[in-house]
């Protein structure tokens, strides 16, 4: 355990009491100056620690940042999040970082999180609004044994995990929108970006990136009508770390289920959470727009639309709007 972690452990252990600098320096075997410097580091990391002359230090509150030790504190997964959590105060895109790390051999289950992204990306080359403090920007490295054609399954698994985590922690009416959005009251609360690298005709590694609007209070003009956050929907600030833990736990369970039982049970759960079958929708693709009724989502995750002309259309990817 490094010195910062030792100081933190001792402070948290006696969080009701004042802990003297002298005691900390003696117990850890460092100078009083080193104690003071480490308290400074912890405060910079968002821990709230009070200090008073002659009394010492008192732990007030855990950091609200997505620090590895904060996420890991009560994380009950076996692998996800236990193969390293890499935290950035700021990065371009956690998906980009995760792909770099995976290319250099990082294992399945490593999680990359950031407080803010300067180049957060969404589907179809869009940007993902990624201000500090308010959002979850989290990318997980996976090494699934599957052909590239089955990769949409990972997005389905991720969407179920994110939706179930939200249903568990809130009373909101959370829905999945095909293929990769999480909606509340018709507005987008979260999105998923799955990226892969292939090796011949197998997936080498995949990165599932989740962007979730948690404590965001304002959106840019161009997305204000379509986006929402947990804080805006409930009036309550949520712990991002608690959401990440719930999400990872479910993601691990469903990923495992996909490996063992195949896509059928995943698709079944996804359909329950999406409630899209039978809905009238408009699907916008690169060069066309289809309007019709959703007949089904097929075993490959493809949307089957009965158009107004009576044709059955198989759509691999597009933007769905309910009409
Ligand atoms: C979408 O709805 O278009 C997908 C949005 C995915 C955003 C997340 S935020 C974390 C990860 N890093 C990125 O650059 N994108 C994903």
GROMACS .gro file of C-alpha atoms and ligand atoms in nm:
model
  339
    1UNK     CA    1   0.000   0.000   0.000
    2UNK     CA    2   0.146   0.341  -0.088
    3UNK     CA    3   0.174   0.619   0.169
    4UNK     CA    4  -0.132   0.808   0.044
    5UNK     CA    5  -0.341   0.492   0.080
    6UNK     CA    6  -0.204   0.428   0.430
    7UNK     CA    7  -0.292   0.782   0.543
    8UNK     CA    8  -0.639   0.740   0.395
    9UNK     CA    9  -0.696   0.404   0.565
   10UNK     CA   10  -0.597   0.537   0.908
   11UNK     CA   11  -0.811   0.850   0.872
   12UNK     CA   12  -1.116   0.653   0.756
   13UNK     CA   13  -1.075   0.396   1.032
   14UNK     CA   14  -1.117   0.671   1.291
   15UNK     CA   15  -1.345   0.897   1.094
   16UNK     CA   16  -1.542   0.999   1.402
   17UNK     CA   17  -1.230   1.127   1.575
   18UNK     CA   18  -0.941   1.363   1.529
   19UNK     CA   19  -0.623   1.182   1.427
   20UNK     CA   20  -0.300   1.358   1.513
   21UNK     CA   21  -0.027   1.416   1.256
   22UNK     CA   22   0.215   1.274   1.510
   23UNK     CA   23   0.023   0.946   1.534
   24UNK     CA   24   0.000   0.917   1.155
   25UNK     CA   25   0.372   0.982   1.113
   26UNK     CA   26   0.457   0.724   1.381
   27UNK     CA   27   0.221   0.452   1.254
   28UNK     CA   28   0.328   0.485   0.890
   29UNK     CA   29   0.692   0.564   0.960
   30UNK     CA   30   0.706   0.893   0.769
   31UNK     CA   31   0.778   1.254   0.867
   32UNK     CA   32   0.505   1.500   0.971
   33UNK     CA   33   0.577   1.691   0.648
   34UNK     CA   34   0.513   1.377   0.446
   35UNK     CA   35   0.183   1.330   0.633
   36UNK     CA   36   0.082   1.685   0.551
   37UNK     CA   37   0.180   1.641   0.184
   38UNK     CA   38  -0.031   1.326   0.155
   39UNK     CA   39  -0.328   1.498   0.316
   40UNK     CA   40  -0.286   1.762   0.045
   41UNK     CA   41  -0.289   1.490  -0.226
   42UNK     CA   42  -0.605   1.337  -0.082
   43UNK     CA   43  -0.777   1.676  -0.074
   44UNK     CA   44  -0.676   1.734  -0.436
   45UNK     CA   45  -0.839   1.402  -0.514
   46UNK     CA   46  -1.163   1.529  -0.367
   47UNK     CA   47  -1.154   1.380  -0.015
   48UNK     CA   48  -1.287   1.615   0.247
   49UNK     CA   49  -1.048   1.627   0.542
   50UNK     CA   50  -1.065   1.884   0.818
   51UNK     CA   51  -0.752   1.999   0.998
   52UNK     CA   52  -0.703   2.196   1.319
   53UNK     CA   53  -0.391   2.305   1.506
   54UNK     CA   54  -0.297   2.070   1.792
   55UNK     CA   55  -0.581   1.830   1.707
   56UNK     CA   56  -0.468   1.700   1.371
   57UNK     CA   57  -0.693   1.570   1.094
   58UNK     CA   58  -1.046   1.446   1.067
   59UNK     CA   59  -1.197   1.253   0.777
   60UNK     CA   60  -1.526   1.412   0.667
   61UNK     CA   61  -1.625   1.259   0.334
   62UNK     CA   62  -1.510   1.029   0.056
   63UNK     CA   63  -1.421   1.179  -0.278
   64UNK     CA   64  -1.696   1.214  -0.536
   65UNK     CA   65  -1.447   1.145  -0.815
   66UNK     CA   66  -1.445   0.811  -0.993
   67UNK     CA   67  -1.117   0.714  -0.826
   68UNK     CA   68  -1.015   0.348  -0.849
   69UNK     CA   69  -1.029   0.304  -0.471
   70UNK     CA   70  -1.375   0.466  -0.452
   71UNK     CA   71  -1.522   0.243  -0.724
   72UNK     CA   72  -1.335  -0.062  -0.596
   73UNK     CA   73  -1.439  -0.016  -0.232
   74UNK     CA   74  -1.759  -0.218  -0.257
   75UNK     CA   75  -1.728  -0.372  -0.600
   76UNK     CA   76  -1.849  -0.731  -0.590
   77UNK     CA   77  -1.749  -0.845  -0.938
   78UNK     CA   78  -1.497  -1.119  -1.008
   79UNK     CA   79  -1.312  -0.969  -1.303
   80UNK     CA   80  -1.464  -0.643  -1.429
   81UNK     CA   81  -1.293  -0.355  -1.251
   82UNK     CA   82  -1.053  -0.596  -1.079
   83UNK     CA   83  -0.800  -0.597  -1.362
   84UNK     CA   84  -0.712  -0.235  -1.301
   85UNK     CA   85  -0.914   0.084  -1.305
   86UNK     CA   86  -0.740   0.370  -1.484
   87UNK     CA   87  -0.867   0.712  -1.385
   88UNK     CA   88  -0.811   1.035  -1.578
   89UNK     CA   89  -0.898   1.384  -1.457
   90UNK     CA   90  -0.920   1.466  -1.824
   91UNK     CA   91  -0.865   1.271  -2.142
   92UNK     CA   92  -0.971   1.291  -2.504
   93UNK     CA   93  -1.191   0.980  -2.501
   94UNK     CA   94  -1.196   0.687  -2.260
   95UNK     CA   95  -1.273   0.460  -2.559
   96UNK     CA   96  -0.957   0.583  -2.732
   97UNK     CA   97  -0.752   0.526  -2.415
   98UNK     CA   98  -0.903   0.180  -2.365
   99UNK     CA   99  -0.827   0.082  -2.726
  100UNK     CA  100  -0.465   0.195  -2.686
  101UNK     CA  101  -0.428  -0.006  -2.368
  102UNK     CA  102  -0.595  -0.312  -2.519
  103UNK     CA  103  -0.365  -0.291  -2.822
  104UNK     CA  104  -0.074  -0.304  -2.578
  105UNK     CA  105  -0.211  -0.617  -2.412
  106UNK     CA  106  -0.434  -0.487  -2.129
  107UNK     CA  107  -0.658  -0.768  -2.003
  108UNK     CA  108  -1.032  -0.815  -2.023
  109UNK     CA  109  -1.203  -0.638  -1.736
  110UNK     CA  110  -0.979  -0.331  -1.720
  111UNK     CA  111  -1.184  -0.015  -1.682
  112UNK     CA  112  -1.092   0.332  -1.802
  113UNK     CA  113  -1.282   0.625  -1.648
  114UNK     CA  114  -1.250   1.001  -1.677
  115UNK     CA  115  -1.387   1.305  -1.498
  116UNK     CA  116  -1.416   1.483  -1.830
  117UNK     CA  117  -1.349   1.412  -2.196
  118UNK     CA  118  -1.223   1.665  -2.446
  119UNK     CA  119  -1.304   1.446  -2.746
  120UNK     CA  120  -1.585   1.225  -2.621
  121UNK     CA  121  -1.728   1.044  -2.919
  122UNK     CA  122  -2.061   0.892  -3.001
  123UNK     CA  123  -2.195   0.680  -3.283
  124UNK     CA  124  -2.162   0.796  -3.641
  125UNK     CA  125  -1.875   1.034  -3.566
  126UNK     CA  126  -2.085   1.246  -3.332
  127UNK     CA  127  -1.942   1.405  -3.020
  128UNK     CA  128  -2.048   1.313  -2.668
  129UNK     CA  129  -2.099   1.605  -2.431
  130UNK     CA  130  -1.855   1.529  -2.147
  131UNK     CA  131  -1.833   1.806  -1.885
  132UNK     CA  132  -1.649   1.752  -1.553
  133UNK     CA  133  -1.824   1.618  -1.239
  134UNK     CA  134  -2.158   1.547  -1.396
  135UNK     CA  135  -2.116   1.242  -1.613
  136UNK     CA  136  -1.992   0.887  -1.622
  137UNK     CA  137  -1.742   0.827  -1.902
  138UNK     CA  138  -1.637   0.466  -1.869
  139UNK     CA  139  -1.486   0.219  -2.114
  140UNK     CA  140  -1.433  -0.147  -2.043
  141UNK     CA  141  -1.190  -0.372  -2.229
  142UNK     CA  142  -1.334  -0.707  -2.339
  143UNK     CA  143  -1.175  -0.999  -2.520
  144UNK     CA  144  -1.475  -1.197  -2.637
  145UNK     CA  145  -1.437  -1.510  -2.842
  146UNK     CA  146  -1.675  -1.424  -3.125
  147UNK     CA  147  -1.685  -1.328  -3.490
  148UNK     CA  148  -1.718  -0.955  -3.568
  149UNK     CA  149  -2.075  -1.010  -3.691
  150UNK     CA  150  -2.183  -1.086  -3.333
  151UNK     CA  151  -2.040  -0.768  -3.181
  152UNK     CA  152  -2.381  -0.591  -3.165
  153UNK     CA  153  -2.455  -0.847  -2.892
  154UNK     CA  154  -2.205  -0.668  -2.669
  155UNK     CA  155  -2.398  -0.345  -2.710
  156UNK     CA  156  -2.718  -0.526  -2.610
  157UNK     CA  157  -2.551  -0.670  -2.300
  158UNK     CA  158  -2.413  -0.327  -2.209
  159UNK     CA  159  -2.749  -0.156  -2.256
  160UNK     CA  160  -2.919  -0.413  -2.030
  161UNK     CA  161  -2.654  -0.360  -1.762
  162UNK     CA  162  -2.685   0.019  -1.774
  163UNK     CA  163  -3.067   0.011  -1.775
  164UNK     CA  164  -3.087  -0.240  -1.488
  165UNK     CA  165  -2.837  -0.040  -1.281
  166UNK     CA  166  -3.060   0.266  -1.323
  167UNK     CA  167  -3.377   0.073  -1.243
  168UNK     CA  168  -3.211  -0.057  -0.928
  169UNK     CA  169  -3.093   0.283  -0.805
  170UNK     CA  170  -3.381   0.506  -0.915
  171UNK     CA  171  -3.757   0.493  -0.956
  172UNK     CA  172  -3.734   0.624  -1.309
  173UNK     CA  173  -3.908   0.468  -1.606
  174UNK     CA  174  -3.589   0.366  -1.787
  175UNK     CA  175  -3.609   0.226  -2.139
  176UNK     CA  176  -3.359   0.100  -2.392
  177UNK     CA  177  -3.384   0.245  -2.740
  178UNK     CA  178  -3.243   0.034  -3.021
  179UNK     CA  179  -2.958  -0.002  -3.066
  180UNK     CA  180  -2.764   0.177  -2.797
  181UNK     CA  181  -2.951   0.449  -2.610
  182UNK     CA  182  -3.096   0.464  -2.262
  183UNK     CA  183  -3.399   0.691  -2.242
  184UNK     CA  184  -3.600   0.842  -1.960
  185UNK     CA  185  -3.924   1.019  -2.045
  186UNK     CA  186  -3.829   1.007  -2.410
  187UNK     CA  187  -3.497   1.185  -2.358
  188UNK     CA  188  -3.148   1.042  -2.381
  189UNK     CA  189  -2.981   0.972  -2.049
  190UNK     CA  190  -2.700   0.745  -2.166
  191UNK     CA  191  -2.537   0.609  -2.479
  192UNK     CA  192  -2.309   0.321  -2.562
  193UNK     CA  193  -2.027   0.308  -2.813
  194UNK     CA  194  -1.884  -0.036  -2.889
  195UNK     CA  195  -1.559  -0.044  -3.084
  196UNK     CA  196  -1.359  -0.346  -3.193
  197UNK     CA  197  -1.036  -0.452  -3.351
  198UNK     CA  198  -1.039  -0.772  -3.551
  199UNK     CA  199  -0.775  -1.026  -3.624
  200UNK     CA  200  -0.861  -1.226  -3.936
  201UNK     CA  201  -1.228  -1.309  -3.878
  202UNK     CA  202  -1.233  -1.299  -3.499
  203UNK     CA  203  -1.262  -1.013  -3.254
  204UNK     CA  204  -0.922  -0.934  -3.109
  205UNK     CA  205  -1.055  -0.698  -2.846
  206UNK     CA  206  -1.364  -0.487  -2.791
  207UNK     CA  207  -1.421  -0.172  -2.592
  208UNK     CA  208  -1.766  -0.092  -2.460
  209UNK     CA  209  -1.793   0.275  -2.372
  210UNK     CA  210  -2.074   0.410  -2.159
  211UNK     CA  211  -2.158   0.776  -2.136
  212UNK     CA  212  -2.423   0.862  -1.877
  213UNK     CA  213  -2.557   1.204  -1.779
  214UNK     CA  214  -2.572   1.186  -1.401
  215UNK     CA  215  -2.542   1.522  -1.224
  216UNK     CA  216  -2.545   1.743  -1.532
  217UNK     CA  217  -2.768   2.049  -1.500
  218UNK     CA  218  -2.745   2.204  -1.844
  219UNK     CA  219  -2.687   2.087  -2.200
  220UNK     CA  220  -2.569   2.272  -2.511
  221UNK     CA  221  -2.847   2.417  -2.730
  222UNK     CA  222  -2.822   2.152  -3.001
  223UNK     CA  223  -2.903   1.863  -2.765
  224UNK     CA  224  -3.104   2.040  -2.492
  225UNK     CA  225  -3.438   1.913  -2.621
  226UNK     CA  226  -3.323   1.553  -2.653
  227UNK     CA  227  -3.092   1.501  -2.355
  228UNK     CA  228  -3.154   1.463  -1.986
  229UNK     CA  229  -2.970   1.369  -1.667
  230UNK     CA  230  -3.054   1.187  -1.347
  231UNK     CA  231  -3.033   1.513  -1.154
  232UNK     CA  232  -3.270   1.686  -1.395
  233UNK     CA  233  -3.519   1.399  -1.380
  234UNK     CA  234  -3.514   1.345  -1.004
  235UNK     CA  235  -3.377   1.661  -0.842
  236UNK     CA  236  -3.127   1.440  -0.660
  237UNK     CA  237  -2.749   1.414  -0.699
  238UNK     CA  238  -2.636   1.056  -0.751
  239UNK     CA  239  -2.308   0.890  -0.662
  240UNK     CA  240  -2.142   0.814  -0.994
  241UNK     CA  241  -1.925   0.547  -0.828
  242UNK     CA  242  -2.234   0.364  -0.698
  243UNK     CA  243  -2.382   0.362  -1.049
  244UNK     CA  244  -2.055   0.233  -1.198
  245UNK     CA  245  -2.048  -0.050  -0.943
  246UNK     CA  246  -2.407  -0.155  -1.018
  247UNK     CA  247  -2.339  -0.132  -1.390
  248UNK     CA  248  -2.020  -0.341  -1.377
  249UNK     CA  249  -2.185  -0.606  -1.164
  250UNK     CA  250  -2.468  -0.651  -1.413
  251UNK     CA  251  -2.240  -0.623  -1.713
  252UNK     CA  252  -2.028  -0.907  -1.580
  253UNK     CA  253  -2.334  -1.124  -1.513
  254UNK     CA  254  -2.488  -1.071  -1.857
  255UNK     CA  255  -2.155  -1.100  -2.041
  256UNK     CA  256  -2.104  -1.433  -1.870
  257UNK     CA  257  -2.458  -1.539  -1.959
  258UNK     CA  258  -2.391  -1.451  -2.323
  259UNK     CA  259  -2.079  -1.669  -2.318
  260UNK     CA  260  -2.256  -1.962  -2.155
  261UNK     CA  261  -2.614  -1.952  -2.283
  262UNK     CA  262  -2.584  -1.756  -2.606
  263UNK     CA  263  -2.779  -1.455  -2.728
  264UNK     CA  264  -3.135  -1.580  -2.677
  265UNK     CA  265  -3.175  -1.497  -2.306
  266UNK     CA  266  -2.998  -1.165  -2.363
  267UNK     CA  267  -3.234  -1.069  -2.644
  268UNK     CA  268  -3.532  -1.171  -2.432
  269UNK     CA  269  -3.426  -0.943  -2.144
  270UNK     CA  270  -3.338  -0.666  -2.388
  271UNK     CA  271  -3.685  -0.681  -2.543
  272UNK     CA  272  -3.845  -0.651  -2.198
  273UNK     CA  273  -3.643  -0.338  -2.130
  274UNK     CA  274  -3.687  -0.186  -2.474
  275UNK     CA  275  -4.059  -0.230  -2.533
  276UNK     CA  276  -4.004  -0.147  -2.897
  277UNK     CA  277  -4.189  -0.433  -3.066
  278UNK     CA  278  -4.514  -0.309  -3.222
  279UNK     CA  279  -4.414   0.059  -3.193
  280UNK     CA  280  -4.444   0.297  -3.485
  281UNK     CA  281  -4.103   0.446  -3.551
  282UNK     CA  282  -3.902   0.645  -3.796
  283UNK     CA  283  -3.556   0.507  -3.867
  284UNK     CA  284  -3.304   0.746  -4.013
  285UNK     CA  285  -3.015   0.591  -4.199
  286UNK     CA  286  -2.728   0.753  -4.388
  287UNK     CA  287  -2.920   0.794  -4.711
  288UNK     CA  288  -3.282   0.698  -4.636
  289UNK     CA  289  -3.559   0.733  -4.384
  290UNK     CA  290  -3.804   0.451  -4.317
  291UNK     CA  291  -4.130   0.484  -4.128
  292UNK     CA  292  -4.318   0.180  -4.007
  293UNK     CA  293  -4.396  -0.061  -3.727
  294UNK     CA  294  -4.125  -0.260  -3.549
  295UNK     CA  295  -4.199  -0.626  -3.615
  296UNK     CA  296  -3.910  -0.773  -3.424
  297UNK     CA  297  -3.545  -0.761  -3.333
  298UNK     CA  298  -3.393  -1.070  -3.491
  299UNK     CA  299  -3.140  -1.308  -3.331
  300UNK     CA  300  -2.856  -1.097  -3.476
  301UNK     CA  301  -2.990  -0.778  -3.318
  302UNK     CA  302  -3.118  -0.647  -3.651
  303UNK     CA  303  -3.434  -0.438  -3.643
  304UNK     CA  304  -3.716  -0.566  -3.862
  305UNK     CA  305  -3.950  -0.294  -3.974
  306UNK     CA  306  -4.282  -0.333  -4.152
  307UNK     CA  307  -4.285  -0.020  -4.367
  308UNK     CA  308  -4.598   0.176  -4.460
  309UNK     CA  309  -4.571   0.022  -4.806
  310UNK     CA  310  -4.602  -0.320  -4.643
  311UNK     CA  311  -4.241  -0.429  -4.698
  312UNK     CA  312  -4.028  -0.595  -4.434
  313UNK     CA  313  -3.700  -0.410  -4.393
  314UNK     CA  314  -3.393  -0.543  -4.207
  315UNK     CA  315  -3.203  -0.254  -4.053
  316UNK     CA  316  -2.856  -0.301  -3.907
  317UNK     CA  317  -2.803   0.049  -3.778
  318UNK     CA  318  -2.990   0.377  -3.774
  319UNK     CA  319  -3.146   0.646  -3.554
  320UNK     CA  320  -3.488   0.555  -3.422
  321UNK     CA  321  -3.753   0.812  -3.331
  322UNK     CA  322  -4.092   0.709  -3.196
  323UNK     CA  323  -4.376   0.856  -3.405
  324LIG     C1  324  -2.387   0.742  -2.853
  324LIG     O1  325  -2.495   0.751  -2.797
  324LIG     O2  326  -2.368   0.787  -2.967
  324LIG     C2  327  -2.274   0.672  -2.782
  324LIG     C3  328  -2.210   0.761  -2.680
  324LIG     C4  329  -2.097   0.694  -2.604
  324LIG     C5  330  -2.020   0.790  -2.517
  324LIG     C6  331  -1.918   0.721  -2.431
  324LIG     S1  332  -1.851   0.825  -2.306
  324LIG     C7  333  -1.732   0.705  -2.267
  324LIG     C8  334  -1.684   0.650  -2.398
  324LIG     N1  335  -1.579   0.732  -2.454
  324LIG     C9  336  -1.616   0.791  -2.567
  324LIG     O3  337  -1.546   0.870  -2.634
  324LIG     N2  338  -1.741   0.755  -2.598
  324LIG    C10  339  -1.797   0.663  -2.502
   0.00000   0.00000   0.00000
